[in-house]
Coordinates of N, CA and C in Angstrom, one line a residue:
Chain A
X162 N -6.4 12.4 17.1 CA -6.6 11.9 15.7 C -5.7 10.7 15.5
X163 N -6.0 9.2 14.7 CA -5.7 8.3 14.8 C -4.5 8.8 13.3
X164 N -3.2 8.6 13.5 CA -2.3 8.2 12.7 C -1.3 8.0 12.4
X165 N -0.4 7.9 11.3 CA 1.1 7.6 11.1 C 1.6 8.9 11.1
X166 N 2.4 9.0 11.6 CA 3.5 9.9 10.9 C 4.9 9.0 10.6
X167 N 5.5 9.9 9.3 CA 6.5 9.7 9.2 C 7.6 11.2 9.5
X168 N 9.3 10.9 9.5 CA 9.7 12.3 9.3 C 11.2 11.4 9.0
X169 N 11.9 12.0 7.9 CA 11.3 13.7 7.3 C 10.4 13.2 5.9
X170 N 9.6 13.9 5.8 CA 8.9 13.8 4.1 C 9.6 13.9 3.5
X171 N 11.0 14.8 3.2 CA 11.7 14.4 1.9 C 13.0 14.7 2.0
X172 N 13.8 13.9 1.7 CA 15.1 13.7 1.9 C 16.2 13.9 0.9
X173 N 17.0 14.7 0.7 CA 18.0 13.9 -0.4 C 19.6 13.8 0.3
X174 N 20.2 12.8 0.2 CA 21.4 12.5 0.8 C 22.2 11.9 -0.4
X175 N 23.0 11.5 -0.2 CA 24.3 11.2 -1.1 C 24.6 9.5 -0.4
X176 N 25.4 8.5 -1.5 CA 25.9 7.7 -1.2 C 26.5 7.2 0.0
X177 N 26.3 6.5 1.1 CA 27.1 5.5 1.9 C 26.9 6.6 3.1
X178 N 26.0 7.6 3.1 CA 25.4 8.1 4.2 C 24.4 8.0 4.8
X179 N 25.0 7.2 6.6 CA 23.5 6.4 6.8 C 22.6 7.5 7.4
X180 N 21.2 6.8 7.4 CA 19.7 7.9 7.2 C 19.2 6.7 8.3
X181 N 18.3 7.4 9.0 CA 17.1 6.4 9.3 C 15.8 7.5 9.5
X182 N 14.7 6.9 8.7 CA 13.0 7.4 8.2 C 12.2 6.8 9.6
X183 N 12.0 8.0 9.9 CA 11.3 7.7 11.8 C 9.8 7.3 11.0
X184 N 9.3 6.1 11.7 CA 7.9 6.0 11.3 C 6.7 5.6 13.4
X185 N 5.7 6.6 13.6 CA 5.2 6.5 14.9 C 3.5 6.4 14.3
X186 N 3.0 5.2 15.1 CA 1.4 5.5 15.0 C 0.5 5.5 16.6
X187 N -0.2 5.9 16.6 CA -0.6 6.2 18.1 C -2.1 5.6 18.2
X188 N -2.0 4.1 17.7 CA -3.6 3.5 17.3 C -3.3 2.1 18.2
X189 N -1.9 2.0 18.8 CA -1.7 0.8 19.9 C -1.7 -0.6 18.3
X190 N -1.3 0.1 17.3 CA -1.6 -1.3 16.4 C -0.2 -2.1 17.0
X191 N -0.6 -3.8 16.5 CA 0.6 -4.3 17.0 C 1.7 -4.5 15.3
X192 N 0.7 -4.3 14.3 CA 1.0 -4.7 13.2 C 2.0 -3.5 12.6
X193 N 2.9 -3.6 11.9 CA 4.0 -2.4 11.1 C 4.6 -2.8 9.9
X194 N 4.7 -2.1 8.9 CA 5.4 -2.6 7.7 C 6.0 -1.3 7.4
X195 N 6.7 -1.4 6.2 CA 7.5 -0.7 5.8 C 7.4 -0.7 3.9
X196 N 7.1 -0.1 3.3 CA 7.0 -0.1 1.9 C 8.1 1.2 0.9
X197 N 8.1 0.5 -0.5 CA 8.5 1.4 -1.6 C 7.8 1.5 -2.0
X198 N 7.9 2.7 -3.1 CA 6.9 2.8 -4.0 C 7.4 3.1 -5.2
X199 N 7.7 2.1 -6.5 CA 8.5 2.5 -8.0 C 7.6 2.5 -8.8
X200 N 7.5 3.8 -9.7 CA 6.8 3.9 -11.0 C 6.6 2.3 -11.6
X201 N 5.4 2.1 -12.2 CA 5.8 1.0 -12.6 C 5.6 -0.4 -11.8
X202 N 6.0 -0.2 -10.7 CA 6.1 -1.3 -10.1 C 5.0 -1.8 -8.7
X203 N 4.7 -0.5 -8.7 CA 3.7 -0.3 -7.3 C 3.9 -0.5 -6.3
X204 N 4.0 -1.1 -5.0 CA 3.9 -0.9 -3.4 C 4.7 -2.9 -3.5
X205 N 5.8 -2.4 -3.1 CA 6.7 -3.8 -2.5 C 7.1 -3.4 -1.0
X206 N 6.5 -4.5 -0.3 CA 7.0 -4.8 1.2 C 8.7 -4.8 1.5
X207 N 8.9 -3.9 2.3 CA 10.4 -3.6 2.3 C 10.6 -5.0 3.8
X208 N 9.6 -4.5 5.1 CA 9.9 -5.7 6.4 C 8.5 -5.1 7.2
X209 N 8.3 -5.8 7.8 CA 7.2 -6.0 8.9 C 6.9 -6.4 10.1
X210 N 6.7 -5.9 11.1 CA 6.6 -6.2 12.5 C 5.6 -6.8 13.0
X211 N 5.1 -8.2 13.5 CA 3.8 -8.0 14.4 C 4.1 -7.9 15.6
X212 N 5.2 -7.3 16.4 CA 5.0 -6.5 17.6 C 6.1 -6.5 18.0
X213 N 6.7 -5.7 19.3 CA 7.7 -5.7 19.7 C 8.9 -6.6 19.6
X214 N 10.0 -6.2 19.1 CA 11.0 -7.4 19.4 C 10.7 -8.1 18.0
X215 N 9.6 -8.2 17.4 CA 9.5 -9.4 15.9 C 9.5 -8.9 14.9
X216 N 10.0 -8.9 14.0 CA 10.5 -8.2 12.8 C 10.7 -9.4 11.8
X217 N 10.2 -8.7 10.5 CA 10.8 -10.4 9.7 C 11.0 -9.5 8.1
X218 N 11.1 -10.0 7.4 CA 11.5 -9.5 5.4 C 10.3 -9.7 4.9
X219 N 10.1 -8.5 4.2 CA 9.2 -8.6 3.0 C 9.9 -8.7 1.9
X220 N 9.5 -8.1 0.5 CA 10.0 -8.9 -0.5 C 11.0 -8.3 -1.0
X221 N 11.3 -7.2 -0.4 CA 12.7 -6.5 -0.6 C 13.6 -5.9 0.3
X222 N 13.9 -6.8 1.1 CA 14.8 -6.5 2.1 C 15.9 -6.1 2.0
X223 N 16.7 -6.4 1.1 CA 18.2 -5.9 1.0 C 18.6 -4.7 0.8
X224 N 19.7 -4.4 2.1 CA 19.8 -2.6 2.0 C 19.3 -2.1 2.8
X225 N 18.3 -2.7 3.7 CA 17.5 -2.3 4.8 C 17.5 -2.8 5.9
X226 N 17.3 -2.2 7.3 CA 17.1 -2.5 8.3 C 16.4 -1.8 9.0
X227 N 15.6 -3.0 10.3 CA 14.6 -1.5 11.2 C 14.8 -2.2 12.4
X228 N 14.0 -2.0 13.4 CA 14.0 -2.4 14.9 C 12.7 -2.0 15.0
X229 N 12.1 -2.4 16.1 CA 10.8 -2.2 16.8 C 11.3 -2.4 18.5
X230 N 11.6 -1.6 18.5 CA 11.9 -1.6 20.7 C 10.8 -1.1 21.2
X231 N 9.5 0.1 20.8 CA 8.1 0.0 20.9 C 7.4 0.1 20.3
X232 N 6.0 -0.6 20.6 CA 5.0 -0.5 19.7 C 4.6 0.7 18.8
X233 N 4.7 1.7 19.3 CA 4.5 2.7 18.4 C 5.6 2.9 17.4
X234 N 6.9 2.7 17.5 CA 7.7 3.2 16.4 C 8.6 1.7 15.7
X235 N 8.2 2.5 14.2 CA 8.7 1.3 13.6 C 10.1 2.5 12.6
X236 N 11.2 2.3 12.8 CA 12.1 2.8 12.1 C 12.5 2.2 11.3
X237 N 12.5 2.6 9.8 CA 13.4 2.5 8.7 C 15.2 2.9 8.6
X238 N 16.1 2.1 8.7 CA 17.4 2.3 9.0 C 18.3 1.9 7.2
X239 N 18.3 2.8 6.6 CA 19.8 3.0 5.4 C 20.7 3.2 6.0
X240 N 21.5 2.1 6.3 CA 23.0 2.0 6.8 C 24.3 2.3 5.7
X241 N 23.9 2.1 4.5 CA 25.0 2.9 3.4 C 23.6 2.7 2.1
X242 N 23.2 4.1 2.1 CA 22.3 4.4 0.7 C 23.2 4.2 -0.3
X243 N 22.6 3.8 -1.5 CA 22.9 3.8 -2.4 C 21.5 3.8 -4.0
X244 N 22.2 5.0 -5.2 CA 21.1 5.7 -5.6 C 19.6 4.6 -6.2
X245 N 20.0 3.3 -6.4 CA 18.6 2.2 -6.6 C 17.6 2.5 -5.4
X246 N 18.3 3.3 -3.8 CA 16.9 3.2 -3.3 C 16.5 4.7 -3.2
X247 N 16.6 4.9 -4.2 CA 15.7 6.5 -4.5 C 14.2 6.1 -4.8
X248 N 13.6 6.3 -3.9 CA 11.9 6.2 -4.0 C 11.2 6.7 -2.9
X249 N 9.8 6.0 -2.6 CA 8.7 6.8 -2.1 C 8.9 5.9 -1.1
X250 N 8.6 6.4 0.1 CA 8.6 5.3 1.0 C 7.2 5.6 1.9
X251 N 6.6 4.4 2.0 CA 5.5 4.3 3.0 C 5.7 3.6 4.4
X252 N 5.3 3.8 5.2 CA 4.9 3.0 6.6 C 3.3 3.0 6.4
X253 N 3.1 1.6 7.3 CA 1.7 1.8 7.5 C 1.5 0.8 8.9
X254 N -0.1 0.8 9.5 CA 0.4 0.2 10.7 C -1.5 -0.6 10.6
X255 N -1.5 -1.7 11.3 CA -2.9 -2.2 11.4 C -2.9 -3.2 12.8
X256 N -4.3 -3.5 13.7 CA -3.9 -4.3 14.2 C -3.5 -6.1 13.9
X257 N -3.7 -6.3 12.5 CA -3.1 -7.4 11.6 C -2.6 -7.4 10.7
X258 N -2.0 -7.9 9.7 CA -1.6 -7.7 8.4 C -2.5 -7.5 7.3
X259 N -2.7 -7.2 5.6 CA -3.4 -6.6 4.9 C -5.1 -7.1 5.5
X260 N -5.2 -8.5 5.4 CA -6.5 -8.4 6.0 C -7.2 -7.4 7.0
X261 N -6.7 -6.7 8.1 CA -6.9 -6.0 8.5 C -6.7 -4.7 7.9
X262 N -7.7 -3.8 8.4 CA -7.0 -1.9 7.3 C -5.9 -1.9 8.2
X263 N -5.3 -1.5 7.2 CA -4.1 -0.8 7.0 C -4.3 0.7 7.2
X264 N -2.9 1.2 7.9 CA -3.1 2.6 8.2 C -1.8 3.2 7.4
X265 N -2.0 4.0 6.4 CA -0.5 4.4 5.4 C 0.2 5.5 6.2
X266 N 1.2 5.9 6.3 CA 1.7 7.1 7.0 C 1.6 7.7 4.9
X267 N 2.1 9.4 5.7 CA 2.0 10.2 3.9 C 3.1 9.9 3.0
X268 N 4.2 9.2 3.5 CA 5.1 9.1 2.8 C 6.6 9.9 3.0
X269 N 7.8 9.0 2.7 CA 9.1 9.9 2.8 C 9.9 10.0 1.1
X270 N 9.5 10.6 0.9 CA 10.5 10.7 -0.9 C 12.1 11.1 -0.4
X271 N 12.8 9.9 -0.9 CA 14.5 9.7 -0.5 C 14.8 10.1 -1.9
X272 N 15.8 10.5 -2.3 CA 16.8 11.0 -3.0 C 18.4 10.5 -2.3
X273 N 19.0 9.7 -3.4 CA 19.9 9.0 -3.3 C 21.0 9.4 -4.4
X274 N 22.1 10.5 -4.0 CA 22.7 10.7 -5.4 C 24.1 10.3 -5.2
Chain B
X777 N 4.1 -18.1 -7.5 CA 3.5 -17.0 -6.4 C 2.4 -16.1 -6.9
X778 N 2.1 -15.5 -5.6 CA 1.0 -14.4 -5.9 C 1.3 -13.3 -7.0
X779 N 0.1 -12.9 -7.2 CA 0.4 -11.9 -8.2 C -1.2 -11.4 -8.7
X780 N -1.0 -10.1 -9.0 CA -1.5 -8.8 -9.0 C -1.7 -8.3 -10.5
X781 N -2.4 -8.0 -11.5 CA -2.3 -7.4 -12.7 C -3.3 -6.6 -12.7
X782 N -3.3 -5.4 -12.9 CA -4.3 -4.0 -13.3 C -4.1 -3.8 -14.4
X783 N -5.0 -3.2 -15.3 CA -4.9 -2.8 -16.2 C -4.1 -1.1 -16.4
X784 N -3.3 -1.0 -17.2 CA -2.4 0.0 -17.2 C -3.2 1.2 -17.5
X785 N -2.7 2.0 -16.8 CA -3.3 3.5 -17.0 C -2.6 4.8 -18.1
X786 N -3.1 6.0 -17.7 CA -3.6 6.4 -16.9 C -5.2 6.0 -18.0
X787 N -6.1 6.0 -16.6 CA -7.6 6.1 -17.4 C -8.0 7.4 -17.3
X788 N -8.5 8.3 -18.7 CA -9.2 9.6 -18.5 C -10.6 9.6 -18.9
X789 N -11.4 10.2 -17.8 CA -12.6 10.5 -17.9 C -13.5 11.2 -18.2
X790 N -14.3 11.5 -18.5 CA -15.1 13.4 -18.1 C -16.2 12.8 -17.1
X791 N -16.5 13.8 -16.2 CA -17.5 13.4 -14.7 C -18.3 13.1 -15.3
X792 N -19.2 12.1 -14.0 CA -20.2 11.2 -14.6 C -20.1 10.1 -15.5
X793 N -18.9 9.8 -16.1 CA -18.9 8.6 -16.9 C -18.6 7.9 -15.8
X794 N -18.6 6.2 -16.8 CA -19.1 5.4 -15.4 C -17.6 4.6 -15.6
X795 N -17.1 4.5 -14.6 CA -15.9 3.6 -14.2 C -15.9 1.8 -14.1
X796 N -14.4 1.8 -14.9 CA -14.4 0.1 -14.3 C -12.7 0.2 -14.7
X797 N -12.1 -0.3 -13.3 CA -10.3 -0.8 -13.8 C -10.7 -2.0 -13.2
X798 N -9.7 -2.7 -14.2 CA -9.6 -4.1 -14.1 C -9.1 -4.5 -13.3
X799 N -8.8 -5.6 -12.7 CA -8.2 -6.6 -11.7 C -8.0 -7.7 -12.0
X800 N -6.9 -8.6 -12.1 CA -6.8 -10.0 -11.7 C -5.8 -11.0 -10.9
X801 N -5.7 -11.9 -10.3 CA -5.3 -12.0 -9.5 C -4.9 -13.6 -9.8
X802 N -3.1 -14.0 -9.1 CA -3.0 -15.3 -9.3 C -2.9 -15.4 -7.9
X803 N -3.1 -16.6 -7.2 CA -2.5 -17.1 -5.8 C -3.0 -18.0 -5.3
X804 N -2.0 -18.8 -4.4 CA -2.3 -20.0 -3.9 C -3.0 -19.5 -2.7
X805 N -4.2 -20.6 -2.9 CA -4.8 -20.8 -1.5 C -6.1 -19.8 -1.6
X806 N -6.3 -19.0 -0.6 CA -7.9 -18.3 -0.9 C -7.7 -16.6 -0.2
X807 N -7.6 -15.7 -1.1 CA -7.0 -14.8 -0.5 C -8.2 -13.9 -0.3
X808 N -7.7 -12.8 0.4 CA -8.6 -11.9 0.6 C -7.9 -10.6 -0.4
X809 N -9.2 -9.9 -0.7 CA -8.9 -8.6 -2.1 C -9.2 -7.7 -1.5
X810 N -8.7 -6.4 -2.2 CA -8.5 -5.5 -1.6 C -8.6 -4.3 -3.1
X811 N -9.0 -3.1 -2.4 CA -8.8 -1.9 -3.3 C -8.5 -0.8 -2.3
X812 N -7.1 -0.1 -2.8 CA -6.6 0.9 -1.8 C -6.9 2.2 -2.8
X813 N -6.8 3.4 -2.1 CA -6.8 4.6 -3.4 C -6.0 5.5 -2.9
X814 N -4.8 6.2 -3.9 CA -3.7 6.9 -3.0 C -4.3 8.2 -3.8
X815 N -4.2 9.5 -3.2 CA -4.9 10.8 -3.6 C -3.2 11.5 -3.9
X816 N -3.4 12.4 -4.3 CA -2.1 13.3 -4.7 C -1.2 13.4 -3.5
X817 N 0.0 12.8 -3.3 CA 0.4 14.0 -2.3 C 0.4 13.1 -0.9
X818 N -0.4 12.2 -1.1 CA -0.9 11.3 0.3 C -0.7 9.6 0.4
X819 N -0.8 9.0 1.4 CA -0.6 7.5 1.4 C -2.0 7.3 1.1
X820 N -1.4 5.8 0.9 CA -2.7 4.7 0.9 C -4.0 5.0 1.8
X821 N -5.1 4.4 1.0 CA -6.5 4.5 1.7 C -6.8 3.5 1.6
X822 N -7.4 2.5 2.3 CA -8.5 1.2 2.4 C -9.5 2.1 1.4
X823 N -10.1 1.4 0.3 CA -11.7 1.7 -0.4 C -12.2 1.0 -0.2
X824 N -11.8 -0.2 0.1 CA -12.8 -1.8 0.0 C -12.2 -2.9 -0.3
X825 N -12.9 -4.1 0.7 CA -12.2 -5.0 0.3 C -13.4 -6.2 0.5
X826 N -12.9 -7.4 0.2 CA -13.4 -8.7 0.1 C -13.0 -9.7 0.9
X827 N -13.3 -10.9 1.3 CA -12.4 -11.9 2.0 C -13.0 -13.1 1.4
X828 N -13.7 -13.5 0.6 CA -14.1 -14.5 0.1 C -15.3 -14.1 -0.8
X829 N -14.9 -15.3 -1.7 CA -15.8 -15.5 -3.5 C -17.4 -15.1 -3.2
X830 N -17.6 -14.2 -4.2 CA -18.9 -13.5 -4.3 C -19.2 -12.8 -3.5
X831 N -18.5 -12.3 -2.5 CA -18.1 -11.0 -1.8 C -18.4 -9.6 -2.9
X832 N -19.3 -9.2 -1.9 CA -19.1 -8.0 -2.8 C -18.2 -6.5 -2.0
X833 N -17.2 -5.4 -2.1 CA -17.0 -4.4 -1.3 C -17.7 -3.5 -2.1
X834 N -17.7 -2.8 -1.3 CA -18.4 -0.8 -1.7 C -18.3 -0.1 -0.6
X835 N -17.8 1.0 -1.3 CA -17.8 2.0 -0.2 C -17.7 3.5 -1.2
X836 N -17.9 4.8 -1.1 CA -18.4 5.3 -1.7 C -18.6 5.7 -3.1
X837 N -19.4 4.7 -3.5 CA -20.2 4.4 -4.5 C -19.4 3.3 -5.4
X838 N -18.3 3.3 -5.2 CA -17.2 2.2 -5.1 C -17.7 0.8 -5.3
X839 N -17.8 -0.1 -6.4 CA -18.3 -1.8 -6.3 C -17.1 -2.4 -6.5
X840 N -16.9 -3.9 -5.9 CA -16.1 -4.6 -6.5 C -16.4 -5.7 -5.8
X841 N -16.2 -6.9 -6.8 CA -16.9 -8.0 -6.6 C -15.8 -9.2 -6.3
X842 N -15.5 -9.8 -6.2 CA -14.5 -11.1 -5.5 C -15.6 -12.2 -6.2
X843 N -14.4 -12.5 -7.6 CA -15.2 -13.5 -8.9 C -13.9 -14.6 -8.4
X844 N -14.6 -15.8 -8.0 CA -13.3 -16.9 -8.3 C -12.9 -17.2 -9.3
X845 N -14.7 -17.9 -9.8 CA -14.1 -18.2 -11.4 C -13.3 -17.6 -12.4
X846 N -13.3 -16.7 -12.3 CA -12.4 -15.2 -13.0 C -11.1 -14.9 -12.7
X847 N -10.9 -15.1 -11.2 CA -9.8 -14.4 -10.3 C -9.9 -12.8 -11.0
X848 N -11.1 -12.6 -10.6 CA -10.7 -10.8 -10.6 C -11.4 -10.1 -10.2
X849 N -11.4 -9.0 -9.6 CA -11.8 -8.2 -8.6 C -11.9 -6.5 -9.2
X850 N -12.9 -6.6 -10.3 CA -12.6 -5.3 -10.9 C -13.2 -4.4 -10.3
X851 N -12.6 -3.1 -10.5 CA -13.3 -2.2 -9.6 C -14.3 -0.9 -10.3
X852 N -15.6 -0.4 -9.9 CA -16.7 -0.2 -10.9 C -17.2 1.3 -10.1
X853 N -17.4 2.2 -11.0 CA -18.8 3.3 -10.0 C -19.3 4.0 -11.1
X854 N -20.3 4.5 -11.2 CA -21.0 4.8 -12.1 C -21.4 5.8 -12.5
X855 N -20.8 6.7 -11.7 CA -20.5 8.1 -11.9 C -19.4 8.6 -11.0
X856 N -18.3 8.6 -11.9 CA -17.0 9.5 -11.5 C -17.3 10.9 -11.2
X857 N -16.9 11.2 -10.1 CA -16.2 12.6 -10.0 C -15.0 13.3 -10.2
X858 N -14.9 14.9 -10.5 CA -13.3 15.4 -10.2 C -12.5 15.1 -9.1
X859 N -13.5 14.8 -7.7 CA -12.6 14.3 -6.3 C -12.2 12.7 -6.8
X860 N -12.8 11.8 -7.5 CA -11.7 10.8 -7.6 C -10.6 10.3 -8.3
X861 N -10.5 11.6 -8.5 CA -8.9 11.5 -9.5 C -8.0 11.3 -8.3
X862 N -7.1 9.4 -9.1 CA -6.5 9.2 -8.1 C -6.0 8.2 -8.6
X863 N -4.6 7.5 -8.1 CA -3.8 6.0 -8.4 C -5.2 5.4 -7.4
X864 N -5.4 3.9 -7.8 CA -5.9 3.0 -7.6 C -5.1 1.7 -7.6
X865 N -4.9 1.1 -6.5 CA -4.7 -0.3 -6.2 C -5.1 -1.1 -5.8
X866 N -4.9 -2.5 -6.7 CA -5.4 -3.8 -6.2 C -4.4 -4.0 -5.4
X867 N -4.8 -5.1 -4.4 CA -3.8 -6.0 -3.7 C -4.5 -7.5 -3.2
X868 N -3.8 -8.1 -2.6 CA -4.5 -9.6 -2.5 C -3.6 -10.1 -0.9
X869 N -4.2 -10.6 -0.1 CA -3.3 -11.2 1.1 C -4.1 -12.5 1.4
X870 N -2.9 -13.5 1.3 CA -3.5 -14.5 1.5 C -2.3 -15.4 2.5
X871 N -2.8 -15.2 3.9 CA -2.4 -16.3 5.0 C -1.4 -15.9 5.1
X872 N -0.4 -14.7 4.8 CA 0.5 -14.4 5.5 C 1.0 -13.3 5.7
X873 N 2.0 -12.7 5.9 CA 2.1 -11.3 6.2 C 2.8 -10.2 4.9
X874 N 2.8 -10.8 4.0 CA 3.5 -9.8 3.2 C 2.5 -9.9 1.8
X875 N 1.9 -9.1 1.9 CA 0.8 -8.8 0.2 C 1.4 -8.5 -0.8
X876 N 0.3 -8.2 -1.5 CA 0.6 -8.2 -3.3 C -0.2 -7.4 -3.7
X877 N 0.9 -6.5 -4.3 CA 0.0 -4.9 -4.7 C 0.1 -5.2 -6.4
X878 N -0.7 -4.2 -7.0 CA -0.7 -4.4 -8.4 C 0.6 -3.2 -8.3
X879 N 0.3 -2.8 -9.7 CA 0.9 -1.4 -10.1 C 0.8 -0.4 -9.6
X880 N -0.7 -0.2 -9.7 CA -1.6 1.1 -9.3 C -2.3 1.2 -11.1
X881 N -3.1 1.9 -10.7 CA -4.1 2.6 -12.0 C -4.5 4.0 -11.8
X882 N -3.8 5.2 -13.0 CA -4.0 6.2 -12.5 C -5.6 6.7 -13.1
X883 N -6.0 7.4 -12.2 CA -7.2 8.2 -13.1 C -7.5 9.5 -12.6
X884 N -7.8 10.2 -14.1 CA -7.8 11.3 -14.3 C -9.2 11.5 -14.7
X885 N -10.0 12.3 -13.8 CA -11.4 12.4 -14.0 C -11.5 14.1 -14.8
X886 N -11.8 14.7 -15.9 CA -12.2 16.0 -16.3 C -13.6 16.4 -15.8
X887 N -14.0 18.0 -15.3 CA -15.2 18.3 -15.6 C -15.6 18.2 -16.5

């Protein structure tokens, strides 16, 4: 069956304890992003990959980091949480950016206290 | 910059009434539209999309139309059910890698 996973679905950790949100899809996409999700504000691009080794910022990068070493896994890396990034987090994967479908993983709900 | 505006939710329904959330859209250049639908509990879904003016997407039972003159891409069906109670999002990508989601629009369909 074609899809994302993420792990873990739901998290809560405390301040300046780093975390990293495993995200894997098994569709050979070259494409990966990384999203939040805030009441209010809807789905902001956290970073994005179009394939190994290339990684670049979406529109809220700060506080975040990931790597891509293979195509299937795109990791989300909180090197010191802190409670603003309490939200929903998505992965998703395509073989191009929005023009192409998009594949969502179900989501990681972080808790930051 | 780009940008995204839905009309604020939640929308409530009773089945069978006929649907329409709004869309509009600012952006340079010529973008391609989009409607995603997130179900309780779950990620994003592709519903449909567009890639140029007077495009129309559908997919189940799902319309939306790609207006330039307008910039808006509202989204229509004509008979709601209880299964599509759901956030609804617009988004828009145009020529590069990072899109533009709206808010979402929640709806709540009753028997």
């Amino acid at each position: 069956e074609a899809q994302v996973t993420q792990n873990p679905r739901y998290l809560i950790t405390v301040t300046g304890k780093k975390l990293t949100v495993t995200c894997s899809q098994n569709m050979n996409h070259e494409y990966m992003s990384w999203y939040r999700q805030d009441p209010g504000l809807g789905l902001r691009q956290i970073y994005y990959s179009m394939n190994v080794e290339v990684t670049d910022k979406g529109d809220v990068p700060e506080g975040y980091k990931v790597s891509r070493k293979e195509k299937r896994n795109f990791p989300l890396i909180l090197e010191s949480p802190s409670p603003n990034q309490t939200s929903l987090y998505f992965c998703a994967s395509g073989r191009g950016p929005l023009t192409d479908t998009q594949y969502f993983g179900p989501g990681t709900r972080l808790t930051v206290l | 910059g780009n940008s995204v505006t839905q009309m604020e939710g939640p929308v409530t329904l009773s089945e069978e009434a006929f649907l329409t959330i709004n869309c509009t859209y600012t952006a340079t250049g010529y973008p391609s539209l989009f409607w995603y639908v997130q179900y309780p509990g779950e990620g994003l879904q592709l519903l449909l999309k567009a890639t140029k003016a007077d495009d129309k997407g559908s997919n189940k039972g799902f319309e939306a139309t790609y207006r330039k003159e307008t910039t808006s891409f509202h989204l229509e069906k004509g008979s709601v059910q209880v299964s599509d109670s759901a956030v609804y999002f617009c988004a828009l990508s145009v020529g590069s890698y990072i899109p533009t989601f709206g808010r979402g629009t929640s709806l709540i369909v009753h028997p």
